[in-house]
Amino acid sequence: MSNSDTILDLAAQVGKALQDKGLILATAESCTGGGVAQAVTEIAGSTGWFDCGFITYSNASKTEMLDVSAALIAQMGSVSEEVAAAMASGALGASNAHVAVSTTGIAGPTGAVPGKPVGTVCFGWANADTVHTERLVFAGDRRAVREQTVIHALQGLLRFIN
């Protein structure tokens, strides 16, 4: 199965799980540039379970749109589990969603910093009660890192909502 087929299959599974539970999704994306939102809106009927997506590529937009503390970004870096958590929580606060997913990472080919190589991605999954985060390092070029990030974000959503 190609990555695009995998993404569509996962997006359909996410949609069914959200619909079955009566939940609405929002996304807060940096390194994926809207790829998660694009995937879920490929699914017919997504208006029943998808509210909105925030593409907060700059640090200023993370602060302005998602209420991520500028001090947190300065202290931890925009690619951190703490910022991913704040992005997911911020998406909930700025939308009508019950569940949110966030992605922030270094897709490359440049941007690596000490301790955060190219391919480092942090994820957040949030609802009203909890936020779960993960940090992974993916291999490959920019496109491969972004595709793997979308796949992992959707897989994580399935685990988080089920």
XYZ file of C-alpha atoms in Angstrom:
162
model
C 0.000 0.000 0.000
C 1.381 3.431 -0.924
C 1.751 6.147 1.697
C -1.132 8.074 0.130
C -3.360 4.969 0.321
C -2.271 4.399 3.920
C -3.084 8.019 4.775
C -6.538 7.823 3.193
C -7.277 4.520 4.928
C -6.214 5.927 8.304
C -8.204 9.136 7.728
C -11.314 7.064 6.991
C -10.755 5.041 10.173
C -10.333 8.246 12.195
C -13.533 9.635 10.699
C -15.501 6.512 11.569
C -14.149 6.463 15.134
C -14.977 10.140 15.641
C -18.439 9.712 14.144
C -19.150 6.619 16.260
C -18.265 8.553 19.421
C -19.934 11.814 18.386
C -16.653 13.724 18.531
C -15.391 16.682 16.488
C -11.716 17.077 15.465
C -9.438 20.091 15.049
C -5.827 20.078 13.861
C -2.898 22.321 14.767
C -0.074 21.807 12.308
C 3.356 23.235 11.761
C 5.737 20.918 9.869
C 2.891 19.117 8.053
C 1.516 22.372 6.624
C -2.091 21.202 6.782
C -1.414 17.637 5.637
C -3.436 16.072 8.448
C -6.413 18.352 7.785
C -6.104 17.704 4.053
C -6.152 13.949 4.668
C -9.241 13.965 6.865
C -11.156 16.276 4.544
C -10.532 13.841 1.677
C -13.115 11.640 3.406
C -16.709 12.192 2.309
C -18.854 13.236 5.246
C -15.962 14.820 7.151
C -18.148 17.875 7.787
C -19.850 15.715 10.417
C -16.680 15.278 12.490
C -14.063 17.871 11.425
C -14.260 21.467 12.642
C -11.094 23.261 11.531
C -7.356 23.218 11.063
C -4.741 25.724 12.152
C -1.510 25.923 10.160
C 0.744 27.700 12.622
C 4.087 27.559 10.888
C 5.688 30.555 12.586
C 6.224 30.903 16.311
C 4.173 34.121 16.265
C 1.197 32.302 14.749
C 1.432 29.579 17.414
C 1.153 32.318 20.030
C -1.491 34.413 18.256
C -3.798 31.637 17.007
C -3.305 28.874 19.567
C -2.325 30.840 22.674
C 1.009 29.014 22.968
C 3.150 30.988 25.395
C 6.032 32.817 23.714
C 8.044 32.116 26.859
C 7.393 28.368 26.470
C 8.573 28.489 22.857
C 11.681 30.457 23.886
C 12.459 28.032 26.706
C 11.690 24.661 25.088
C 11.893 25.440 21.357
C 9.012 25.216 18.919
C 9.895 21.557 18.279
C 9.177 20.160 21.735
C 6.560 17.980 23.365
C 5.622 20.917 25.577
C 4.821 23.114 22.574
C 3.011 20.232 20.829
C 0.836 19.836 23.937
C 0.125 23.569 24.059
C -0.733 23.594 20.347
C -3.238 20.742 20.728
C -4.809 22.348 23.804
C -4.875 25.702 22.047
C -6.683 24.205 19.059
C -9.377 22.906 21.406
C -9.730 26.334 22.983
C -9.947 28.120 19.630
C -12.455 25.729 18.018
C -15.636 23.758 18.609
C -13.700 20.476 18.649
C -13.652 17.781 21.325
C -10.334 16.288 20.147
C -7.245 17.895 18.620
C -3.976 16.707 17.117
C -0.832 18.787 16.696
C 2.425 18.392 14.769
C 5.611 20.412 15.104
C 8.934 19.312 13.709
C 11.983 19.701 11.527
C 11.175 18.276 8.093
C 14.515 19.368 6.606
C 16.727 19.462 4.762
C 17.913 22.263 7.091
C 16.832 23.416 10.525
C 18.548 20.868 12.743
C 19.760 22.089 16.123
C 21.742 20.275 18.824
C 19.618 17.429 20.175
C 17.009 17.893 17.438
C 18.173 16.396 14.130
C 16.282 16.733 10.869
C 13.298 14.397 11.096
C 12.508 15.262 14.740
C 8.750 15.648 15.166
C 6.667 16.227 18.264
C 2.988 15.318 18.429
C 0.121 16.247 20.717
C -3.300 14.664 21.065
C -5.739 16.445 23.367
C -9.264 16.332 24.681
C -10.883 18.209 27.561
C -9.336 15.852 30.112
C -5.843 14.985 28.925
C -3.005 15.684 26.522
C -0.720 12.922 25.255
C 2.562 13.769 23.530
C 5.273 11.904 21.668
C 8.596 12.782 20.088
C 9.917 10.727 17.182
C 12.746 11.039 14.680
C 11.855 10.008 11.132
C 14.327 9.175 8.373
C 14.211 10.364 4.783
C 13.861 13.565 2.834
C 11.425 16.402 3.558
C 8.512 14.700 1.802
C 9.140 11.383 3.568
C 9.315 13.055 6.980
C 6.068 14.936 6.353
C 4.235 11.820 5.089
C 5.419 9.743 8.047
C 4.297 12.545 10.363
C 0.777 12.607 8.898
C 0.556 8.809 9.178
C 1.726 8.817 12.799
C -0.611 11.702 13.710
C -3.580 9.741 12.353
C -2.468 6.474 14.004
C -2.118 8.348 17.284
C -5.590 9.836 16.889
C -7.052 6.357 16.488
C -5.378 5.203 19.704
C -6.334 8.402 21.533
C -10.045 8.332 20.696
C -10.608 4.579 20.967
